[in-house]
Each structure stands twice: as structure tokens, then as C-alpha cells.
mmCIF file of C-alpha atoms and ligand atoms in Angstrom:
data_model
loop_
_atom_site.group_PDB
_atom_site.id
_atom_site.type_symbol
_atom_site.label_atom_id
_atom_site.label_comp_id
_atom_site.label_asym_id
_atom_site.label_seq_id
_atom_site.Cartn_x
_atom_site.Cartn_y
_atom_site.Cartn_z
ATOM 1 C CA UNK A 1 21.745 27.853 9.781
ATOM 2 C CA UNK A 2 17.950 27.193 9.982
ATOM 3 C CA UNK A 3 16.393 24.002 11.142
ATOM 4 C CA UNK A 4 12.965 22.333 11.374
ATOM 5 C CA UNK A 5 11.889 20.201 14.160
ATOM 6 C CA UNK A 6 9.098 17.987 14.241
ATOM 7 C CA UNK A 7 7.877 17.047 17.679
ATOM 8 C CA UNK A 8 5.750 13.778 17.615
ATOM 9 C CA UNK A 9 4.832 10.913 20.053
ATOM 10 C CA UNK A 10 7.410 8.423 19.290
ATOM 11 C CA UNK A 11 10.250 10.634 17.854
ATOM 12 C CA UNK A 12 11.674 14.028 17.589
ATOM 13 C CA UNK A 13 12.755 14.631 13.972
ATOM 14 C CA UNK A 14 15.189 17.233 12.890
ATOM 15 C CA UNK A 15 15.862 18.563 9.238
ATOM 16 C CA UNK A 16 18.648 21.054 8.663
ATOM 17 C CA UNK A 17 18.773 23.489 5.765
ATOM 18 C CA UNK A 18 21.745 21.614 4.472
ATOM 19 C CA UNK A 19 19.759 18.207 4.254
ATOM 20 C CA UNK A 20 21.062 16.622 7.633
ATOM 21 C CA UNK A 21 18.515 14.640 9.167
ATOM 22 C CA UNK A 22 18.249 13.384 12.908
ATOM 23 C CA UNK A 23 15.719 11.207 14.664
ATOM 24 C CA UNK A 24 15.678 11.206 18.367
ATOM 25 C CA UNK A 25 13.577 8.640 20.135
ATOM 26 C CA UNK A 26 11.410 10.063 23.031
ATOM 27 C CA UNK A 27 8.559 7.388 23.221
ATOM 28 C CA UNK A 28 10.395 6.499 26.875
ATOM 29 C CA UNK A 29 10.034 10.018 28.115
ATOM 30 C CA UNK A 30 6.902 11.027 26.494
ATOM 31 C CA UNK A 31 4.900 10.792 29.636
ATOM 32 C CA UNK A 32 7.344 13.015 31.703
ATOM 33 C CA UNK A 33 6.562 16.622 31.239
ATOM 34 C CA UNK A 34 9.759 17.745 32.801
ATOM 35 C CA UNK A 35 12.280 15.216 31.217
ATOM 36 C CA UNK A 36 10.555 15.794 27.820
ATOM 37 C CA UNK A 37 10.632 19.503 27.783
ATOM 38 C CA UNK A 38 14.386 19.343 28.656
ATOM 39 C CA UNK A 39 15.132 17.010 25.911
ATOM 40 C CA UNK A 40 13.130 19.004 23.383
ATOM 41 C CA UNK A 41 15.292 22.106 24.657
ATOM 42 C CA UNK A 42 18.528 20.096 23.988
ATOM 43 C CA UNK A 43 17.412 18.868 20.601
ATOM 44 C CA UNK A 44 16.287 22.363 19.328
ATOM 45 C CA UNK A 45 19.353 24.293 20.627
ATOM 46 C CA UNK A 46 21.880 21.870 19.650
ATOM 47 C CA UNK A 47 24.214 22.795 16.827
ATOM 48 C CA UNK A 48 23.569 26.533 17.505
ATOM 49 C CA UNK A 49 20.899 27.214 14.819
ATOM 50 C CA UNK A 50 19.984 30.687 13.914
ATOM 51 C CA UNK A 51 16.330 30.235 13.992
ATOM 52 C CA UNK A 52 14.136 27.059 14.400
ATOM 53 C CA UNK A 53 10.772 25.986 13.014
ATOM 54 C CA UNK A 54 8.895 23.879 15.393
ATOM 55 C CA UNK A 55 5.867 21.453 14.218
ATOM 56 C CA UNK A 56 3.880 20.101 17.078
ATOM 57 C CA UNK A 57 1.166 17.175 16.821
ATOM 58 C CA UNK A 58 -2.040 18.538 18.300
ATOM 59 C CA UNK A 59 -4.295 21.691 18.657
ATOM 60 C CA UNK A 60 -1.321 24.263 18.584
ATOM 61 C CA UNK A 61 -1.729 27.958 18.425
ATOM 62 C CA UNK A 62 0.542 30.109 15.838
ATOM 63 C CA UNK A 63 1.262 32.126 19.204
ATOM 64 C CA UNK A 64 3.384 28.931 20.133
ATOM 65 C CA UNK A 65 0.971 27.409 23.079
ATOM 66 C CA UNK A 66 -0.276 23.800 22.653
ATOM 67 C CA UNK A 67 -3.945 23.627 24.024
ATOM 68 C CA UNK A 68 -4.326 20.015 23.617
ATOM 69 C CA UNK A 69 -2.074 17.204 22.007
ATOM 70 C CA UNK A 70 -4.062 13.928 22.191
ATOM 71 C CA UNK A 71 -0.696 11.787 21.269
ATOM 72 C CA UNK A 72 1.475 13.669 23.892
ATOM 73 C CA UNK A 73 -0.949 14.759 26.679
ATOM 74 C CA UNK A 74 2.106 15.894 28.763
ATOM 75 C CA UNK A 75 2.595 19.114 26.690
ATOM 76 C CA UNK A 76 -0.927 20.457 26.947
ATOM 77 C CA UNK A 77 -0.578 23.747 27.794
ATOM 78 C CA UNK A 78 3.074 24.142 27.024
ATOM 79 C CA UNK A 79 4.088 27.499 25.332
ATOM 80 C CA UNK A 80 6.782 26.605 22.893
ATOM 81 C CA UNK A 81 7.728 30.269 22.057
ATOM 82 C CA UNK A 82 7.911 30.940 25.850
ATOM 83 C CA UNK A 83 10.233 28.076 26.446
ATOM 84 C CA UNK A 84 12.793 29.456 24.150
ATOM 85 C CA UNK A 85 12.350 33.050 25.163
ATOM 86 C CA UNK A 86 15.665 33.406 26.938
ATOM 87 C CA UNK A 87 17.729 31.277 24.486
ATOM 88 C CA UNK A 88 18.389 34.086 22.042
ATOM 89 C CA UNK A 89 17.154 31.883 19.351
ATOM 90 C CA UNK A 90 13.982 33.003 17.269
ATOM 91 C CA UNK A 91 11.435 30.068 17.034
ATOM 92 C CA UNK A 92 8.098 29.732 15.235
ATOM 93 C CA UNK A 93 5.657 27.143 16.119
ATOM 94 C CA UNK A 94 2.706 25.513 14.210
ATOM 95 C CA UNK A 95 0.444 22.384 14.123
ATOM 96 C CA UNK A 96 2.591 19.639 12.186
ATOM 97 C CA UNK A 97 0.172 18.946 9.496
ATOM 98 C CA UNK A 98 -0.544 22.676 8.575
ATOM 99 C CA UNK A 99 3.100 23.342 8.581
ATOM 100 C CA UNK A 100 3.638 20.018 6.531
ATOM 101 C CA UNK A 101 1.419 21.549 3.944
ATOM 102 C CA UNK A 102 3.417 24.534 3.652
ATOM 103 C CA UNK A 103 6.540 22.533 3.114
ATOM 104 C CA UNK A 104 4.756 20.516 0.431
ATOM 105 C CA UNK A 105 3.802 23.884 -1.505
ATOM 106 C CA UNK A 106 7.265 25.526 -0.754
ATOM 107 C CA UNK A 107 9.398 22.543 -1.803
ATOM 108 C CA UNK A 108 7.484 20.752 -4.572
ATOM 109 C CA UNK A 109 4.373 22.508 -5.676
ATOM 110 C CA UNK A 110 4.800 26.340 -5.865
ATOM 111 C CA UNK A 111 2.744 26.543 -9.138
ATOM 112 C CA UNK A 112 -0.399 25.257 -6.762
ATOM 113 C CA UNK A 113 -3.039 28.056 -5.850
ATOM 114 C CA UNK A 114 -4.694 25.947 -3.314
ATOM 115 C CA UNK A 115 -3.007 22.937 -1.845
ATOM 116 C CA UNK A 116 -4.369 20.318 0.407
ATOM 117 C CA UNK A 117 -2.295 18.047 2.490
ATOM 118 C CA UNK A 118 -3.986 15.081 4.115
ATOM 119 C CA UNK A 119 -1.519 13.061 6.321
ATOM 120 C CA UNK A 120 -2.491 9.427 7.375
ATOM 121 C CA UNK A 121 -0.434 8.026 10.066
ATOM 122 C CA UNK A 122 -1.127 7.414 13.813
ATOM 123 C CA UNK A 123 -3.989 9.949 13.324
ATOM 124 C CA UNK A 124 -5.414 11.796 10.269
ATOM 125 C CA UNK A 125 -4.414 15.551 9.881
ATOM 126 C CA UNK A 126 -4.867 18.104 7.121
ATOM 127 C CA UNK A 127 -3.209 21.289 6.026
ATOM 128 C CA UNK A 128 -4.341 23.916 3.662
ATOM 129 C CA UNK A 129 -1.886 26.579 1.545
ATOM 130 C CA UNK A 130 -3.880 29.235 -0.163
ATOM 131 C CA UNK A 131 -1.855 31.276 -2.539
ATOM 132 C CA UNK A 132 1.412 30.211 -1.010
ATOM 133 C CA UNK A 133 0.071 30.992 2.744
ATOM 134 C CA UNK A 134 -0.499 28.238 5.149
ATOM 135 C CA UNK A 135 -4.078 28.680 6.565
ATOM 136 C CA UNK A 136 -4.057 28.423 10.196
ATOM 137 C CA UNK A 137 -7.578 29.857 11.024
ATOM 138 C CA UNK A 138 -7.903 32.432 13.463
ATOM 139 C CA UNK A 139 -6.365 30.564 16.686
ATOM 140 C CA UNK A 140 -4.058 27.959 14.718
ATOM 141 C CA UNK A 141 -6.527 25.039 15.021
ATOM 142 C CA UNK A 142 -7.928 25.240 11.257
ATOM 143 C CA UNK A 143 -8.074 21.933 9.149
ATOM 144 C CA UNK A 144 -8.579 19.517 11.873
ATOM 145 C CA UNK A 145 -10.189 17.593 9.139
ATOM 146 C CA UNK A 146 -9.686 14.224 10.842
ATOM 147 C CA UNK A 147 -12.468 15.035 13.123
ATOM 148 C CA UNK A 148 -15.133 15.698 10.386
ATOM 149 C CA UNK A 149 -17.638 13.107 10.617
ATOM 150 C CA UNK A 150 -18.001 10.690 7.828
ATOM 151 C CA UNK A 151 -20.319 8.086 9.844
ATOM 152 C CA UNK A 152 -22.752 9.240 12.270
ATOM 153 C CA UNK A 153 -22.406 7.080 15.384
ATOM 154 C CA UNK A 154 -19.612 5.271 13.594
ATOM 155 C CA UNK A 155 -16.224 3.918 15.045
ATOM 156 C CA UNK A 156 -15.051 5.870 18.245
ATOM 157 C CA UNK A 157 -12.199 8.297 17.625
ATOM 158 C CA UNK A 158 -9.175 9.173 19.600
ATOM 159 C CA UNK A 159 -10.742 12.441 20.058
ATOM 160 C CA UNK A 160 -13.642 11.206 22.185
ATOM 161 C CA UNK A 161 -16.166 11.615 19.216
ATOM 162 C CA UNK A 162 -17.680 8.943 17.093
ATOM 163 C CA UNK A 163 -17.312 8.250 13.334
ATOM 164 C CA UNK A 164 -14.589 10.830 12.635
ATOM 165 C CA UNK A 165 -12.750 10.353 9.469
ATOM 166 C CA UNK A 166 -9.524 9.569 11.472
ATOM 167 C CA UNK A 167 -11.620 6.638 12.956
ATOM 168 C CA UNK A 168 -11.475 4.839 9.767
ATOM 169 C CA UNK A 169 -8.497 6.275 7.983
ATOM 170 C CA UNK A 170 -5.631 6.001 10.364
ATOM 171 C CA UNK A 171 -3.420 3.092 11.636
ATOM 172 C CA UNK A 172 -6.056 2.418 14.364
ATOM 173 C CA UNK A 173 -8.627 2.756 11.940
ATOM 174 C CA UNK A 174 -7.509 0.138 9.527
ATOM 175 C CA UNK A 175 -6.805 -2.152 12.317
ATOM 176 C CA UNK A 176 -10.529 -1.858 13.629
ATOM 177 C CA UNK A 177 -11.618 -2.379 9.902
ATOM 178 C CA UNK A 178 -9.844 -5.562 9.478
ATOM 179 C CA UNK A 179 -10.937 -6.776 12.860
ATOM 180 C CA UNK A 180 -14.645 -6.185 11.929
ATOM 181 C CA UNK A 181 -14.249 -8.002 8.720
ATOM 182 C CA UNK A 182 -12.999 -11.196 10.750
ATOM 183 C CA UNK A 183 -9.261 -10.593 10.765
ATOM 184 C CA UNK A 184 -6.984 -10.574 13.817
ATOM 185 C CA UNK A 185 -5.851 -7.791 15.777
ATOM 186 C CA UNK A 186 -2.635 -6.874 13.911
ATOM 187 C CA UNK A 187 -0.650 -3.627 13.510
ATOM 188 C CA UNK A 188 -1.506 -1.702 10.363
ATOM 189 C CA UNK A 189 1.600 -2.369 8.698
ATOM 190 C CA UNK A 190 1.274 -6.006 8.878
ATOM 191 C CA UNK A 191 -2.242 -5.649 7.447
ATOM 192 C CA UNK A 192 -0.959 -3.556 4.360
ATOM 193 C CA UNK A 193 1.643 -6.202 4.101
ATOM 194 C CA UNK A 194 -1.065 -8.998 3.698
ATOM 195 C CA UNK A 195 -2.984 -6.789 1.372
ATOM 196 C CA UNK A 196 0.015 -6.518 -0.841
ATOM 197 C CA UNK A 197 0.598 -10.410 -0.645
ATOM 198 C CA UNK A 198 -3.019 -10.859 -1.844
ATOM 199 C CA UNK A 199 -4.877 -11.833 1.461
ATOM 200 C CA UNK A 200 -8.601 -11.510 1.087
ATOM 201 C CA UNK A 201 -9.654 -10.227 4.238
ATOM 202 C CA UNK A 202 -6.639 -7.496 4.370
ATOM 203 C CA UNK A 203 -7.619 -6.542 0.500
ATOM 204 C CA UNK A 204 -11.089 -6.054 1.646
ATOM 205 C CA UNK A 205 -10.020 -3.913 4.750
ATOM 206 C CA UNK A 206 -7.908 -1.818 2.422
ATOM 207 C CA UNK A 207 -10.640 -1.474 0.209
ATOM 208 C CA UNK A 208 -12.985 0.032 3.013
ATOM 209 C CA UNK A 209 -10.231 2.170 4.099
ATOM 210 C CA UNK A 210 -9.889 3.493 0.548
ATOM 211 C CA UNK A 211 -13.643 4.115 0.283
ATOM 212 C CA UNK A 212 -13.681 6.180 3.336
ATOM 213 C CA UNK A 213 -10.545 7.955 2.307
ATOM 214 C CA UNK A 214 -12.209 8.961 -0.931
ATOM 215 C CA UNK A 215 -15.440 10.098 0.704
ATOM 216 C CA UNK A 216 -13.573 12.286 3.137
ATOM 217 C CA UNK A 217 -11.424 13.640 0.009
ATOM 218 C CA UNK A 218 -14.524 14.375 -1.966
ATOM 219 C CA UNK A 219 -15.809 16.523 1.135
ATOM 220 C CA UNK A 220 -12.472 18.287 0.942
ATOM 221 C CA UNK A 221 -12.929 18.965 -2.806
ATOM 222 C CA UNK A 222 -16.451 20.351 -2.538
ATOM 223 C CA UNK A 223 -15.214 22.571 0.645
ATOM 224 C CA UNK A 224 -11.865 23.868 -0.625
ATOM 225 C CA UNK A 225 -11.944 23.319 -4.312
ATOM 226 C CA UNK A 226 -8.186 22.945 -4.360
ATOM 227 C CA UNK A 227 -6.008 22.357 -7.603
ATOM 228 C CA UNK A 228 -3.807 19.970 -5.886
ATOM 229 C CA UNK A 229 -4.278 17.244 -3.059
ATOM 230 C CA UNK A 230 -1.127 15.777 -1.653
ATOM 231 C CA UNK A 231 -1.342 12.573 0.359
ATOM 232 C CA UNK A 232 1.307 11.634 2.940
ATOM 233 C CA UNK A 233 2.216 9.996 6.447
ATOM 234 C CA UNK A 234 3.178 6.386 7.429
ATOM 235 C CA UNK A 235 -0.091 4.471 6.583
ATOM 236 C CA UNK A 236 -0.369 6.082 3.162
ATOM 237 C CA UNK A 237 3.339 5.610 2.237
ATOM 238 C CA UNK A 238 3.036 1.939 3.294
ATOM 239 C CA UNK A 239 0.030 1.285 1.014
ATOM 240 C CA UNK A 240 1.840 2.584 -2.063
ATOM 241 C CA UNK A 241 0.495 1.033 -5.126
ATOM 242 C CA UNK A 242 -2.739 -0.108 -3.328
ATOM 243 C CA UNK A 243 -3.734 3.693 -3.477
ATOM 244 C CA UNK A 244 -3.375 3.988 -7.357
ATOM 245 C CA UNK A 245 -6.762 4.267 -8.134
ATOM 246 C CA UNK A 246 -7.855 6.727 -5.346
ATOM 247 C CA UNK A 247 -7.439 9.903 -7.456
ATOM 248 C CA UNK A 248 -10.024 8.379 -9.981
ATOM 249 C CA UNK A 249 -12.260 7.380 -7.439
ATOM 250 C CA UNK A 250 -12.316 10.908 -5.630
ATOM 251 C CA UNK A 251 -12.769 12.620 -9.197
ATOM 252 C CA UNK A 252 -15.829 10.109 -9.686
ATOM 253 C CA UNK A 253 -17.376 10.819 -6.569
ATOM 254 C CA UNK A 254 -16.875 14.661 -6.664
ATOM 255 C CA UNK A 255 -18.789 17.297 -8.867
ATOM 256 C CA UNK A 256 -17.661 17.865 -12.143
ATOM 257 C CA UNK A 257 -16.513 21.320 -11.974
ATOM 258 C CA UNK A 258 -14.151 21.067 -8.840
ATOM 259 C CA UNK A 259 -13.233 17.699 -10.162
ATOM 260 C CA UNK A 260 -11.938 19.018 -13.551
ATOM 261 C CA UNK A 261 -9.349 21.261 -11.638
ATOM 262 C CA UNK A 262 -7.945 18.741 -9.154
ATOM 263 C CA UNK A 263 -5.010 16.609 -9.122
ATOM 264 C CA UNK A 264 -3.823 14.172 -6.602
ATOM 265 C CA UNK A 265 -0.278 13.164 -5.584
ATOM 266 C CA UNK A 266 1.830 11.837 -3.039
ATOM 267 C CA UNK A 267 4.494 13.353 -0.734
ATOM 268 C CA UNK A 268 8.038 12.917 -1.338
ATOM 269 C CA UNK A 269 9.198 14.021 1.999
ATOM 270 C CA UNK A 270 8.640 10.693 3.782
ATOM 271 C CA UNK A 271 8.640 10.367 7.453
ATOM 272 C CA UNK A 272 10.707 14.007 7.396
ATOM 273 C CA UNK A 273 7.270 15.491 6.242
ATOM 274 C CA UNK A 274 6.478 17.656 9.507
ATOM 275 C CA UNK A 275 10.234 18.576 10.025
ATOM 276 C CA UNK A 276 10.448 19.740 6.329
ATOM 277 C CA UNK A 277 7.262 21.754 6.829
ATOM 278 C CA UNK A 278 8.644 23.451 9.940
ATOM 279 C CA UNK A 279 12.029 24.071 8.003
ATOM 280 C CA UNK A 280 9.941 25.684 4.952
ATOM 281 C CA UNK A 281 8.168 27.744 7.630
ATOM 282 C CA UNK A 282 10.898 29.462 9.393
ATOM 283 C CA UNK A 283 12.962 29.526 6.064
ATOM 284 C CA UNK A 284 9.843 31.688 4.230
ATOM 285 C CA UNK A 285 9.998 33.917 7.276
ATOM 286 C CA UNK A 286 13.964 34.409 7.585
ATOM 287 C CA UNK A 287 14.762 34.455 3.966
ATOM 288 C CA UNK A 288 13.780 36.608 1.284
ATOM 289 C CA UNK A 289 11.684 33.922 -0.336
ATOM 290 C CA UNK A 290 8.495 35.025 0.905
ATOM 291 C CA UNK A 291 5.643 32.613 2.157
ATOM 292 C CA UNK A 292 3.480 34.386 -0.626
ATOM 293 C CA UNK A 293 6.204 34.829 -3.295
ATOM 294 C CA UNK A 294 6.049 32.973 -6.731
HETATM 295 ZN ZN1 LIG B 301 -12.137 12.595 16.182
#
């Protein structure tokens, strides 16, 4: 049986082909390379899968090597294909949001010709699926849209640059917006909770967040002319109804031609977005449902 594994900074999440889900807490060992890789190996091989799709947060080559993972620095340089070379199990590896985008197309949006996924959580990631094929770029690093700049000399980003889309649209971006508007230092979900409860500063922070989200999405619409945009990730999920008017705002900001072709929706994969994408990725390679099939 196939399974998808999503390696993140706090949990490793697993989704089996038959729907079984697992969540393994790894934050306590994520700074120890040897212990973490040992745990990854155990989790991937557990239950004797026939083949495994692996999604990794960070700049990950499709050959299997992680060049840089800002959220899990100890895996920088790890080659995940090499790690399983002697295990007898086939693995495919990809950036978490790129494979998650493929999962969105594979499970819920087969009719889409160009699908863009934007996932907003701890950071902001993007993935593009063109005619049923995930777009990885030449080295596997395409669609790092979180680091396209929406404000020159703006807020500092975790990548080391300033004014990136992620510096505004992420859990830490929302925290900073709220603080700059005079709010306390609070976790993102607390700010969202206050906004849902009607607190004025929190509502203004969410509005500012939404404006940056919409401007970034407008840039994506102009660049890729997608027919489907899917939003996902923890921050987006938490905001729920607060984001109901984003589609209208993106259409309003965008040129009329690409605006007329695009619709925007929300992912139904929940926190298993990356694991579901990894499962779709291996499934498309191991079954007769080809990644480019309709
Ligand atoms: Zn950045």
C-alpha cells in the first residue's frame, strides 16, 4: 500500500492510501540531525508500504536532496532518496507545497488547466499544476512565491530578505501587523480569534493581511493566468469566513482578461495538505492514473 509523508518542523504527518492518518510530534528532536533522520526512517518504513511520497518543507530538489530548509535547518543537505536506497522501498521527494498543489488537482480539481495553490501557515508557499503536471522548475525550486517582494524595504522575512509576501502573509506576518497597529504580541490564532469576536485592532490587522494577500494573488494571476486558485494552510483555515471577500478583491485588482477566467476556493485537505499531495504524487507514478491523465 502507498502512503504520503509530510515532513514539517513540528509534526511528521502520514496519509495512507486507505485513508488512515498519523501525526508524529517531532519538534523536540528537530534540532538533532541523527535522531531526526532515524525517526523519519522509522515513520516512512513503518507498516511496510510499497512506495512512499515524501513532502519536505524547504528548497527541495526533485532528485531528493534538500538544499535549505529554513524551518528545519538540520536537514539541510540531506538526500532523502539516498536515505532509503537500501530499504527496498521506492520513494519520490518534492517540496511540500508543490506536491500539495498536485494533490489539490489530483483529488479535487481535475478539470483545472492551471491550478495555483497558496498555503499560508508558519510561512507562505506556492505550488502550480499545469495540465495535470506539477511545475517544479529545472531544479525543483519553482514557485517560492512567498519570497516575491510586495513591499521594498518592508518587514523582515525569515529568508533574510525584506518585504517578501511571506513577511506579511504568514503566522509571524500577522503577529507583526497586529503589533504595529498597537496590539500586543500574540500568537496568530489568538489574533484571528479576537477578530472573529469583533475586536477592532484585530479586525484591522486581518484587513491589512487580506490586502497583502490579495495584492500577492493579483501578481500570481497576472503571471500565471490560472483558472483555479486554492488557498490552504493553518492561518487561512483559521480565518474561515474572514476571507470570504478575497476572491472579489483579487478580481477587482486584476486585469479584466485573467480575472474573467479565475475562480478562488479553499482546500479541503486540512492539516494533511502536504501528506495528501505526497500521496497523490506517488500514486500518480505507481498506478495507471497518470499525472497528466484526465
Ligand atoms: Zn522571504
